[in-house]
Short mmCIF file of C-alpha atoms in Angstrom, two decimals:
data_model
loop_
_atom_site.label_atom_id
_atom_site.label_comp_id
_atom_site.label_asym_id
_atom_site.label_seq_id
_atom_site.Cartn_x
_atom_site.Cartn_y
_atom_site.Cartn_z
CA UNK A 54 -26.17 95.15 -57.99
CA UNK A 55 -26.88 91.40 -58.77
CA UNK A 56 -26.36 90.28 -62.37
CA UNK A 57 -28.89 87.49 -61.76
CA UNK A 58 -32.78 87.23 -62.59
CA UNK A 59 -35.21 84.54 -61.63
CA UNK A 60 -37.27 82.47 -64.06
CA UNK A 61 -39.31 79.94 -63.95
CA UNK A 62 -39.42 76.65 -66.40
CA UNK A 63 -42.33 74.54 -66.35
CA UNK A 64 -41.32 71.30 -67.85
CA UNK A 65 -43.12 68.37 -70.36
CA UNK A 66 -44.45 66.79 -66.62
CA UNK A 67 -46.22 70.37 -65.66
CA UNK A 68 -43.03 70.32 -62.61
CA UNK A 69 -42.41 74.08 -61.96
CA UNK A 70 -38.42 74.82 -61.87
CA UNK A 71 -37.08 78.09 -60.20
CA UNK A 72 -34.25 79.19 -61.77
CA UNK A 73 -31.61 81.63 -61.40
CA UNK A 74 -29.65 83.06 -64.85
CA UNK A 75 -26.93 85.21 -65.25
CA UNK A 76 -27.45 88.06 -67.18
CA UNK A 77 -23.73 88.99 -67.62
CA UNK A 78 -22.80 85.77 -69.59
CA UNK A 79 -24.75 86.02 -72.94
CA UNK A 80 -27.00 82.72 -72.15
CA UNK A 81 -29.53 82.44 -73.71
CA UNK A 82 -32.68 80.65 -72.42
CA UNK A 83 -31.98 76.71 -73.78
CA UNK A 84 -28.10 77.09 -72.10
CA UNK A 85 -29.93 77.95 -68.67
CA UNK A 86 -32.01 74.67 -68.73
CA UNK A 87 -29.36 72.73 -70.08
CA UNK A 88 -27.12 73.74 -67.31
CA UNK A 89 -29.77 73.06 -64.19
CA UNK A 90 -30.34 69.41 -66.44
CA UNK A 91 -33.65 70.11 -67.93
CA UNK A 92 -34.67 67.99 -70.65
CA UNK A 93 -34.12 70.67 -73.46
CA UNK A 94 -31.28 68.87 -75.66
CA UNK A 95 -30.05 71.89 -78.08
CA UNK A 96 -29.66 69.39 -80.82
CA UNK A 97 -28.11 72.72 -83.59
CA UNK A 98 -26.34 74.58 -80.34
CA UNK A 99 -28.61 77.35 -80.80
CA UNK A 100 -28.03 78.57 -84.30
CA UNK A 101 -32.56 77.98 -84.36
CA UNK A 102 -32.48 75.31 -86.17
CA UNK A 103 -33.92 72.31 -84.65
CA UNK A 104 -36.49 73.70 -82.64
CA UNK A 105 -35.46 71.13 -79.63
CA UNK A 106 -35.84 74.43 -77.34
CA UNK A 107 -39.10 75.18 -78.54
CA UNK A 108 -40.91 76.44 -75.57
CA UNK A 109 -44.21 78.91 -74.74
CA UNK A 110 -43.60 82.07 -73.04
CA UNK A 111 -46.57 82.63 -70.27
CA UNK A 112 -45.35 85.86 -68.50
CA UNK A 113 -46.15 89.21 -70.32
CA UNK A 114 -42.98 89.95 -71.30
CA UNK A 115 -42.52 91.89 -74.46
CA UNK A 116 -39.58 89.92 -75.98
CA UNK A 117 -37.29 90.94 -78.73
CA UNK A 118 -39.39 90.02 -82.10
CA UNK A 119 -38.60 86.79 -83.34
CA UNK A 120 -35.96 86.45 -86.60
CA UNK A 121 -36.59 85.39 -90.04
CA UNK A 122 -34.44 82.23 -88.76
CA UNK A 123 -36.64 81.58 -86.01
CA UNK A 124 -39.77 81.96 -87.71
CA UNK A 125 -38.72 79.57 -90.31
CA UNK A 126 -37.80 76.78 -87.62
CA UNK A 127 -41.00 77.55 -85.86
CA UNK A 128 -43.01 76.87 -89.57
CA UNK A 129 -41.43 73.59 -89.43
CA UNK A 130 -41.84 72.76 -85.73
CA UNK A 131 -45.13 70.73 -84.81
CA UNK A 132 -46.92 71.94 -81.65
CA UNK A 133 -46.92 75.49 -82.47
CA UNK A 134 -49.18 78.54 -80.60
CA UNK A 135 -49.19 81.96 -80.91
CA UNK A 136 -46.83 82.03 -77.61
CA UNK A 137 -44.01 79.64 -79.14
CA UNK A 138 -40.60 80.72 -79.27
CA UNK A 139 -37.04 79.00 -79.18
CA UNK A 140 -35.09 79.05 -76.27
CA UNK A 141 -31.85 79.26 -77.98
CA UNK A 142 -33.36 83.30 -78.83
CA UNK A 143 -34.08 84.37 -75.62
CA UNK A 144 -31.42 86.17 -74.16
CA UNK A 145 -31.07 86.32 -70.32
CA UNK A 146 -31.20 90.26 -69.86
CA UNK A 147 -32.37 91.69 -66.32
CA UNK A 148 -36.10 92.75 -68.47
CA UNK A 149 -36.78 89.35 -67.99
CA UNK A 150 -36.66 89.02 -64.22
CA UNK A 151 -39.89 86.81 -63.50
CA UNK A 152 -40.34 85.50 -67.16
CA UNK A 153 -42.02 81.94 -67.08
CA UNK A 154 -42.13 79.34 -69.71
CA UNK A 155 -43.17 76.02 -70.31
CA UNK A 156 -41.50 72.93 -72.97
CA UNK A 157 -43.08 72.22 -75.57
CA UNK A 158 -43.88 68.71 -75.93
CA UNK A 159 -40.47 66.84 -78.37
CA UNK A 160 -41.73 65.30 -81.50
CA UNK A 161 -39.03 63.69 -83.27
CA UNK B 290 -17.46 44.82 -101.62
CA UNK B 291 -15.57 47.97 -100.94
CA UNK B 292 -12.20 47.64 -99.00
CA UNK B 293 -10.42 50.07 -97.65
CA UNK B 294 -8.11 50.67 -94.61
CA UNK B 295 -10.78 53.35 -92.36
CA UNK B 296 -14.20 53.32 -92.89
CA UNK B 297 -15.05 56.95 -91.86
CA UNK B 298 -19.24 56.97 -91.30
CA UNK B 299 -20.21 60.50 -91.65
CA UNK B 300 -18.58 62.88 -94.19
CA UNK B 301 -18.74 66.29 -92.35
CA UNK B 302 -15.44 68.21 -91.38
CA UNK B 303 -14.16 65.61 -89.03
CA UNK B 304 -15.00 62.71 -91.19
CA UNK B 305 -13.06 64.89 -93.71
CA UNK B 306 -10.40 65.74 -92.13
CA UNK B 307 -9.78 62.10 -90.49
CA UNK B 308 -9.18 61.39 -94.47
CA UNK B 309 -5.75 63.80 -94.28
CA UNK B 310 -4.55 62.52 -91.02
CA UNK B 311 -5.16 58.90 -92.07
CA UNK B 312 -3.76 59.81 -95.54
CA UNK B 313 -0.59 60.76 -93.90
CA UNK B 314 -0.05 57.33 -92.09
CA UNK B 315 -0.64 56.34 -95.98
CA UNK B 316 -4.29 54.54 -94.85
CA UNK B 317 -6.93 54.50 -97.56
CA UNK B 318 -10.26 56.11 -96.23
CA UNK B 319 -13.77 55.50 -97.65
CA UNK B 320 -16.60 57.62 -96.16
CA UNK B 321 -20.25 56.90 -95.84
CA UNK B 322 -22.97 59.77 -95.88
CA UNK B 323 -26.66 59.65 -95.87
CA UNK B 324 -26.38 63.16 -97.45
CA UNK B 325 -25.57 63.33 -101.41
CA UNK B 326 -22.68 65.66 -101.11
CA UNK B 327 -19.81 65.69 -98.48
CA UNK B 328 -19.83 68.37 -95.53
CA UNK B 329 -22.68 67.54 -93.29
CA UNK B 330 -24.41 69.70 -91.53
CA UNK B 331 -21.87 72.55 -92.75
CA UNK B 332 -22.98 71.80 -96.08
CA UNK B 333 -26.93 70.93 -95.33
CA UNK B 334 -27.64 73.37 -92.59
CA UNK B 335 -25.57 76.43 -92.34
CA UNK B 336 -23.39 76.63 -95.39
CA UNK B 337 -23.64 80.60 -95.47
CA UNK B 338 -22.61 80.69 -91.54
CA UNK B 339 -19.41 82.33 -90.65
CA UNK B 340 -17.78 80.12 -88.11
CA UNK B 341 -15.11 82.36 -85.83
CA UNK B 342 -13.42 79.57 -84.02
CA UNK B 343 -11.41 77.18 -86.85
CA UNK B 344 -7.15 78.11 -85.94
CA UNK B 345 -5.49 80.50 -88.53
CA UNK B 346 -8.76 81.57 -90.01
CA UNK B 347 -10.25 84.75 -87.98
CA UNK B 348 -13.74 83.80 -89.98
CA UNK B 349 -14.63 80.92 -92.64
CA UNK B 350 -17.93 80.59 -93.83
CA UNK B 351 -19.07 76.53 -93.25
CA UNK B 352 -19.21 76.06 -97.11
CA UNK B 353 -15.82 77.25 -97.62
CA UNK B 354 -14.22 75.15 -94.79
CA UNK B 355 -15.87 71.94 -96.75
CA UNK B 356 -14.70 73.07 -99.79
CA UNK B 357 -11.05 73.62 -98.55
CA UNK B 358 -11.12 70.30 -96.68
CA UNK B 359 -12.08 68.53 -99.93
CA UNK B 360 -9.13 70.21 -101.78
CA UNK B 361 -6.71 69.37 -98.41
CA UNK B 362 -8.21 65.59 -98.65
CA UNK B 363 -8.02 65.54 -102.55
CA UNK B 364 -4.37 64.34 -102.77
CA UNK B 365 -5.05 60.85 -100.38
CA UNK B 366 -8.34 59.94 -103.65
CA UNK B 367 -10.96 58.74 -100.60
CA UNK B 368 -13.78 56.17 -101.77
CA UNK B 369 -17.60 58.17 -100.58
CA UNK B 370 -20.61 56.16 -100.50
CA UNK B 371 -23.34 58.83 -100.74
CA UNK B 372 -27.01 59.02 -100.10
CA UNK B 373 -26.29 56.25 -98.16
CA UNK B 374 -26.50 55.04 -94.43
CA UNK B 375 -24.72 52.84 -92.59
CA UNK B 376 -27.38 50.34 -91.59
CA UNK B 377 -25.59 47.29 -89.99
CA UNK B 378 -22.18 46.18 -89.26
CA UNK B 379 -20.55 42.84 -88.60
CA UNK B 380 -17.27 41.89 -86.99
CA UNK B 381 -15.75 39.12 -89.17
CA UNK B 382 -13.62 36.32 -87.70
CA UNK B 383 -10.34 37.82 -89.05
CA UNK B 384 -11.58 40.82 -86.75
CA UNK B 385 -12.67 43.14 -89.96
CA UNK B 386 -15.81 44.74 -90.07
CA UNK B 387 -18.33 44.77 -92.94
CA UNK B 388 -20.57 47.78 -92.56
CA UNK B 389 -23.33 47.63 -95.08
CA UNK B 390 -25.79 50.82 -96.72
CA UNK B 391 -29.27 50.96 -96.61
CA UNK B 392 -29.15 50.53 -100.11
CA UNK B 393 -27.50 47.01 -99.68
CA UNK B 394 -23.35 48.46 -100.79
CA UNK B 395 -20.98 46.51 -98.81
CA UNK B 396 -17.89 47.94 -96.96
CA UNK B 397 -14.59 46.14 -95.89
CA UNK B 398 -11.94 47.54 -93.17
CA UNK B 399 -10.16 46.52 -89.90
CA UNK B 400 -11.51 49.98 -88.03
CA UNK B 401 -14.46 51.86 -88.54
CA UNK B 402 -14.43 55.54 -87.49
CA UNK B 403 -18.00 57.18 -86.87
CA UNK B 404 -17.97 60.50 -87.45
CA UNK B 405 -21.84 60.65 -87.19
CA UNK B 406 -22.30 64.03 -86.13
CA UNK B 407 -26.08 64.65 -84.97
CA UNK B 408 -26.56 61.34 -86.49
CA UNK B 409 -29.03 60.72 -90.13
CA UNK B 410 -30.78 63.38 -91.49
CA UNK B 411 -34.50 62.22 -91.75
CA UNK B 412 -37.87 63.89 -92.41
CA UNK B 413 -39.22 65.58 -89.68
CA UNK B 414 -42.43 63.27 -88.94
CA UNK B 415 -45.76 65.37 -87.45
CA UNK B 416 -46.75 63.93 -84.31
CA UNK B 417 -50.18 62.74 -85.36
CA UNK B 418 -51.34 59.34 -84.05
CA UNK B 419 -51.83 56.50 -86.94
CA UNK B 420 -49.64 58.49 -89.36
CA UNK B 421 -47.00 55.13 -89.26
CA UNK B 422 -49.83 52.85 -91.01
CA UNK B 423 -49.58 55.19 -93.81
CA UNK B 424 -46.08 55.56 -94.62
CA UNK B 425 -45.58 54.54 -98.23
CA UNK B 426 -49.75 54.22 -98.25
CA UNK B 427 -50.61 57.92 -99.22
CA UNK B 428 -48.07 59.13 -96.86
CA UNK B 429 -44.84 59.97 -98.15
CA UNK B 430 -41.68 62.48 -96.45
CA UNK B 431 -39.35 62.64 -99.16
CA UNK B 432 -40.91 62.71 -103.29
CA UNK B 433 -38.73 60.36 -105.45
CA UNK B 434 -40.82 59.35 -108.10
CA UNK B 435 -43.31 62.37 -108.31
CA UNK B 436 -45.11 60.29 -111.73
CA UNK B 437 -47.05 58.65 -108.98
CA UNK B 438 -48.96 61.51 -108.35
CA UNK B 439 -50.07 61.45 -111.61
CA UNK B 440 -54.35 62.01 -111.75
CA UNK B 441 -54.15 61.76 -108.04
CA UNK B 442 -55.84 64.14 -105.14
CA UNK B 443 -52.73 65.16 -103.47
CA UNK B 444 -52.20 67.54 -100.22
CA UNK B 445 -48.82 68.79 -99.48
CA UNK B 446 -47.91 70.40 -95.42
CA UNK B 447 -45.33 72.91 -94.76
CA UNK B 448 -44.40 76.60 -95.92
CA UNK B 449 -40.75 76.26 -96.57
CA UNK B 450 -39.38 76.25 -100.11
CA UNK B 451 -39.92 72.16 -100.88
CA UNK B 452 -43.84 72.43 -100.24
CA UNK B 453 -43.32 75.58 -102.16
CA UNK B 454 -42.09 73.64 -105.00
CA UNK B 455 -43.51 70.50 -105.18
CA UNK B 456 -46.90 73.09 -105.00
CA UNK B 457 -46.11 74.12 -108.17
CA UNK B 458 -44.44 71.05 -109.50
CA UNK B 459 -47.91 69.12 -108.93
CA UNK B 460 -49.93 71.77 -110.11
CA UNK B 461 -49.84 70.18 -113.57
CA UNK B 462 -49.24 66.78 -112.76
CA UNK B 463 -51.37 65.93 -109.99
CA UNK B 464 -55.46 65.57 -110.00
CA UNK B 465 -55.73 68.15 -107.58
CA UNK B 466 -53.55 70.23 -105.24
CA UNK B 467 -54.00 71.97 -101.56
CA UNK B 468 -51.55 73.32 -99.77
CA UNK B 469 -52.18 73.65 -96.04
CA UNK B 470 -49.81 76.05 -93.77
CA UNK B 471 -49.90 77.03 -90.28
CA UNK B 472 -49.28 80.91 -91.01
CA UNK B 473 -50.96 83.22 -93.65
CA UNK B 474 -47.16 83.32 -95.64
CA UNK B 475 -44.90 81.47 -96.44
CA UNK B 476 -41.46 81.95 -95.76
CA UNK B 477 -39.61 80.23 -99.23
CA UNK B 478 -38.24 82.42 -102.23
CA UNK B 479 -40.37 85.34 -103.28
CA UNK B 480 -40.51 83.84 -106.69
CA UNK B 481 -42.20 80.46 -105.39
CA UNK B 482 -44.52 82.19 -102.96
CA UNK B 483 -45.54 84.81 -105.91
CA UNK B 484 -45.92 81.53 -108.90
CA UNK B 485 -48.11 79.74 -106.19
CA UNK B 486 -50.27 82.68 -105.37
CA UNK B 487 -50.89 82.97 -108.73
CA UNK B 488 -51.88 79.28 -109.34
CA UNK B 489 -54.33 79.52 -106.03
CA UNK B 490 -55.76 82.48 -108.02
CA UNK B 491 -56.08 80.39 -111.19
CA UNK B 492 -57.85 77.62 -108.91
CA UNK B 493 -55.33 74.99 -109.81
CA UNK B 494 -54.26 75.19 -106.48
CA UNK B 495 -56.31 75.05 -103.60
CA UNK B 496 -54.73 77.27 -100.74
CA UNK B 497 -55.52 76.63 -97.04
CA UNK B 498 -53.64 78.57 -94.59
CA UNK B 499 -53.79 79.42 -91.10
CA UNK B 500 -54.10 75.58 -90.70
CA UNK B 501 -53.00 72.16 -90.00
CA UNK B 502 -52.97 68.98 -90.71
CA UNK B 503 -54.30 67.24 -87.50
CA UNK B 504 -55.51 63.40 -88.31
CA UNK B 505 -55.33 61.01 -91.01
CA UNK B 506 -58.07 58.70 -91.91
CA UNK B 507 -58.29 55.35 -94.65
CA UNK B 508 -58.47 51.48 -94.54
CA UNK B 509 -55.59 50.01 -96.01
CA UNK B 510 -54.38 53.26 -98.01
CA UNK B 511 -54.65 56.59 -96.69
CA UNK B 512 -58.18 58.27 -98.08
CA UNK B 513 -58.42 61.67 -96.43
CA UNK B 514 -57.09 64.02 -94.11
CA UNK B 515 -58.65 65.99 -90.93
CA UNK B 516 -57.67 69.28 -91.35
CA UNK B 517 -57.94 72.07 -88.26
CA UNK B 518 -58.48 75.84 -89.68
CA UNK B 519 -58.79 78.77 -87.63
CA UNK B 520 -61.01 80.48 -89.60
CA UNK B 521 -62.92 77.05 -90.40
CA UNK B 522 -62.58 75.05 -88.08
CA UNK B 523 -62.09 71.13 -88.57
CA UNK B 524 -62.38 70.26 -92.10
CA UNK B 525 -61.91 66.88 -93.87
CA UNK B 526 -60.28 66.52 -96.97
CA UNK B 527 -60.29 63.78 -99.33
CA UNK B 528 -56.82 62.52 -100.91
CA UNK B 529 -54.78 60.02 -102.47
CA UNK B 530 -51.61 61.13 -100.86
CA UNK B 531 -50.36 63.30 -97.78
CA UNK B 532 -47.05 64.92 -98.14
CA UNK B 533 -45.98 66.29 -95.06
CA UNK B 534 -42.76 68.39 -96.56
CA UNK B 535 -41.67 70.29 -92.89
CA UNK B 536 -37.61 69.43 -93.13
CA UNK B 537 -34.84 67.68 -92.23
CA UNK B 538 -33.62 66.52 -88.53
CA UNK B 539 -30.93 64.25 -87.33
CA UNK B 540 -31.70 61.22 -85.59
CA UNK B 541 -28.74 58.54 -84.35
CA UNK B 542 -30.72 55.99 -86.61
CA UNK B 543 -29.89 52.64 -86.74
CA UNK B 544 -26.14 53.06 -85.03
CA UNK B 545 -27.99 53.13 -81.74
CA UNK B 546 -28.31 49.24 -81.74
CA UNK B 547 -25.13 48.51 -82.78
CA UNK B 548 -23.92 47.34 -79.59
CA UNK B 549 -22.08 51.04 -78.81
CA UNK B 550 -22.46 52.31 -75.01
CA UNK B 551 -24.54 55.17 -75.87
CA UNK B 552 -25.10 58.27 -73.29
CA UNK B 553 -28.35 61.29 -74.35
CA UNK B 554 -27.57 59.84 -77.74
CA UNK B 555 -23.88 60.22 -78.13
CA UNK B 556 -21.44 57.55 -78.06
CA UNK B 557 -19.32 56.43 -75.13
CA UNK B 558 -15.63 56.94 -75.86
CA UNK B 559 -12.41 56.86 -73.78
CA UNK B 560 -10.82 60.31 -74.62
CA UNK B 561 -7.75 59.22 -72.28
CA UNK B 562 -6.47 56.88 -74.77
CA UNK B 563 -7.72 57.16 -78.84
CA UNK B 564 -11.53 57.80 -78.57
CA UNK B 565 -12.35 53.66 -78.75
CA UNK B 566 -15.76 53.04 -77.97
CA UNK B 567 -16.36 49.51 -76.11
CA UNK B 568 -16.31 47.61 -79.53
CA UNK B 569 -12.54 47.14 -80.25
CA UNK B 570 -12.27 48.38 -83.84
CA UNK B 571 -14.87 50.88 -83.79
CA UNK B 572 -14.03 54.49 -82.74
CA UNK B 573 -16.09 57.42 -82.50
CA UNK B 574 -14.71 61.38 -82.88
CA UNK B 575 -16.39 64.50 -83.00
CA UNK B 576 -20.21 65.74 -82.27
CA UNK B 577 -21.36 61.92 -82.03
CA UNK B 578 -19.46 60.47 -78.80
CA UNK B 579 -19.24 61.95 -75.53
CA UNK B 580 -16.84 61.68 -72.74
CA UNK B 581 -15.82 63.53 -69.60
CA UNK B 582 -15.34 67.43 -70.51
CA UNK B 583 -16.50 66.72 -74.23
CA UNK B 584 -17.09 70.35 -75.93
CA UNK B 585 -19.15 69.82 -79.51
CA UNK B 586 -16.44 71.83 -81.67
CA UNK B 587 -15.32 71.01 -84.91
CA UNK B 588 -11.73 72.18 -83.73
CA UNK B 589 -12.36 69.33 -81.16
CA UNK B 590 -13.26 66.61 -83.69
CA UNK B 591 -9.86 67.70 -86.10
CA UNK B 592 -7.82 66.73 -83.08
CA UNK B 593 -10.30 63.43 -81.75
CA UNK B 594 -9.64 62.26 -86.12
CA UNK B 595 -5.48 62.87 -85.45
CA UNK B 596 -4.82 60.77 -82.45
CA UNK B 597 -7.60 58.03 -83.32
CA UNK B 598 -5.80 57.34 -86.81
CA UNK B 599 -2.56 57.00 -84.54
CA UNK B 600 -4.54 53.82 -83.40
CA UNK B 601 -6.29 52.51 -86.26
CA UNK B 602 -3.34 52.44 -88.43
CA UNK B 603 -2.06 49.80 -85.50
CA UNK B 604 -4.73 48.00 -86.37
CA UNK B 605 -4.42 48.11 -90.54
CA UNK B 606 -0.43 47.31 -90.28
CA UNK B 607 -0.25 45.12 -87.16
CA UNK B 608 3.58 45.03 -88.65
CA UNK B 609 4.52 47.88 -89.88
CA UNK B 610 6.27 50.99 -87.70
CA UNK B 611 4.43 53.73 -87.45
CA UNK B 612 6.66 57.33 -86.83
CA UNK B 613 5.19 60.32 -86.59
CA UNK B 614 6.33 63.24 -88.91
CA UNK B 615 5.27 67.40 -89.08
CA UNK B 616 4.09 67.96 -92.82
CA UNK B 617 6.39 70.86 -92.89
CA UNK B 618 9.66 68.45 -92.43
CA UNK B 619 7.60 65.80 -95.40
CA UNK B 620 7.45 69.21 -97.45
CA UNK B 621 3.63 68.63 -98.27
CA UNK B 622 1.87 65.72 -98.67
CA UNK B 623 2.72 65.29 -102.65
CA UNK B 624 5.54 62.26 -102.10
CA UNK B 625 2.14 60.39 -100.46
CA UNK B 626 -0.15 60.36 -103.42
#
């Protein structure tokens, strides 16, 4: 049984990246692109609270509701839709086989 | 001018704890923060946090580690220059650095540590184009002197628990008030979101949520904002001042240009020998410098602060001996005061 799922990462230059995530290691979403070399920099190491990882989720994926923590970093975050989420929250978990996001655009 | 025998830029743990390892090579530390108390981000960010990976302790909350790191550092009395950042430095002739604030105070020592961390905490600025030619012209991050809203039309950004405030601070100062927020509610202490509620009710507040601020307009001084609703759509606003109140984020500030080899925003350092950067003098340890294999841990910047003051101690006492003692065999660290 593989472990892995594929995503897909669309990044601040509208390039498509195919990626493949463990689901057995506890990564969450801003660890994948980090470790294909995405330009996601993780500033707080995922504790949601920088919003570097902010990113839109395009697939129809029902994710896990956001936090109170992540909800407050997204009410200070500029470039925020109804889709946003941080990609230090979203846990690679086989459900998520064919999720697709894009990067928000960095503002600071 | 301040003298000392480490200048330590950046008070968080490893800035801390540099002060005990220095302390027991008998160096005087002084640290620089931009923040008003010691602990950085520990302190700032996540104080309530539980952190699971500090040896000997199974869990510490961040607050607590500062706080025990202040009473471990208490004995060595280290100089802090807070609410300060370390703008510029300059190598003197004798090889010393000077290393001087924002605020213009004036630092003396033959090494310089930078314990930077993410770097300065600064405002979080909304990306909106024109908003520089404002700054300090209607447009203001941080509220110092809030007299000079006095009679004026102000609108205040954000849903946390300073636009919260300063909403209800203003309320009887200012001319008039409008808060603008992206969501319906606001996310700050029950209490603030209930008094401000109440104030939009009494119309000394004008609410406007499910918006954003989206353009700022004015000659010289800023004289309105544009103002995208939902419900609305674009509205302009008239106003005196803008404050855009959406939090803190750490920026490398003015360090960049100091000459360091910098790599994605950390410094260069040579982890083989005592974490010099390629300015002799000036070292960098923990989150702020990077090197082959670096792991952003504060367990990793405790052990970067022990072997750098190894080498910056050479560089204090050129002629003194320097050997190396457990604190167990010195019996604490009392016959160092």
């Amino acid at each position: 049984m593989s472990v892995d799922i594929n995503i897909t990462v669309i990044d601040r230059e509208g390039i498509a990246h195919e990626l493949v995530a463990p689901t057995d290691m506890n990564m969450n979403l801003m660890e994948v692109c980090k470790s294909y070399e995405l330009p996601v920099k993780g500033t707080c190491g995922g504790m949601a609270m920088c919003a570097s990882c902010h990113c839109y989720i395009e697939s129809d994926h029902v994710l896990k509701e956001a936090s109170e923590e992540e909800e407050d970093m997204l009410d200070q975050a500029f470039f925020v839709e109804d889709n946003s989420r941080l990609g230090c929250q979203i846990f690679m978990q086989s459900e998520l086989e064919g999720l697709k996001v894009t990067l928000a655009p960095e503002s600071d | 001018m301040i003298e000392t025998d480490l200048l330590i830029i950046g008070a968080g743990p490893t800035g801390l704890f540099t002060v005990f390892e220095a302390g027991l090579l008998k160096m005087k530390c002084h640290l620089i923060d931009s923040l008003p108390q010691p602990g950085g981000q520990l302190a700032e960010i996540y104080p309530k946090k539980p952190i699971y990976d500090i040896p000997g302790y199974p869990v510490v909350m961040a607050g607590e580690l500062v706080d025990n790191l202040m009473a471990q550092i208490a004995p060595f009395n280290p100089g802090f220059t807070l609410g300060e950042s370390a703008a510029t430095i300059e190598k003197r002739e004798d090889g010393k650095f000077i290393v001087t604030t924002d605020k213009g105070t004036k630092h003396l020592a033959p090494s310089v540590a930078i314990a930077g961390g993410l770097g300065v905490f600064t405002p979080r600025k909304p990306p909106i184009e024109g908003l520089v030619k404002f700054e300090n012209k209607g447009v203001d991050y941080i509220i110092k002197d809030p007299e000079k809203f006095r009679d004026q039309r102000v609108v205040i950004s954000g849903g946390g628990d300073s636009a919260l405030d300063w909403t209800i601070y203003l309320a009887d100062i200012a001319k008039e008030v409008a808060l603008v927020h992206r969501r319906s509610s606001f996310r700050g202490h029950l209490d603030s979101v209930d008094k401000v509620q109440a104030l939009a009710e009494e119309g000394k507040v004008k609410l406007i949520t499910n918006a954003e601020v989206k353009g700022v307009s004015g000659e010289e001084r800023l004289q309105g904002v544009e103002i995208k609703s939902k419900e609305h759509g674009d509205l302009q606003m008239d106003c005196d001042y803008w404050l855009p109140l959406f939090g803190l984020t750490p920026t490398l500030g003015p360090i960049a240009d100091w000459g360091l080899e910098i790599e994605k925003n950390s410094i260069v350092v040579d982890n083989a020998t005592d974490y010099r950067t390629n300015i002799e003098g000036i070292y960098a340890i923990g989150d702020v410098n990077t090197y082959p294999g670096k792991l952003k841990l504060i367990l990793c910047g405790f052990h970067e602060a022990t072997i750098m003051v190894q080498s910056a101690f050479k560089r204090a006492f050129p002629d003194k001996k320097l050997s190396f003692k457990y604190t167990t065999v010195m019996g604490g660290v009392g016959s160092l005061e």
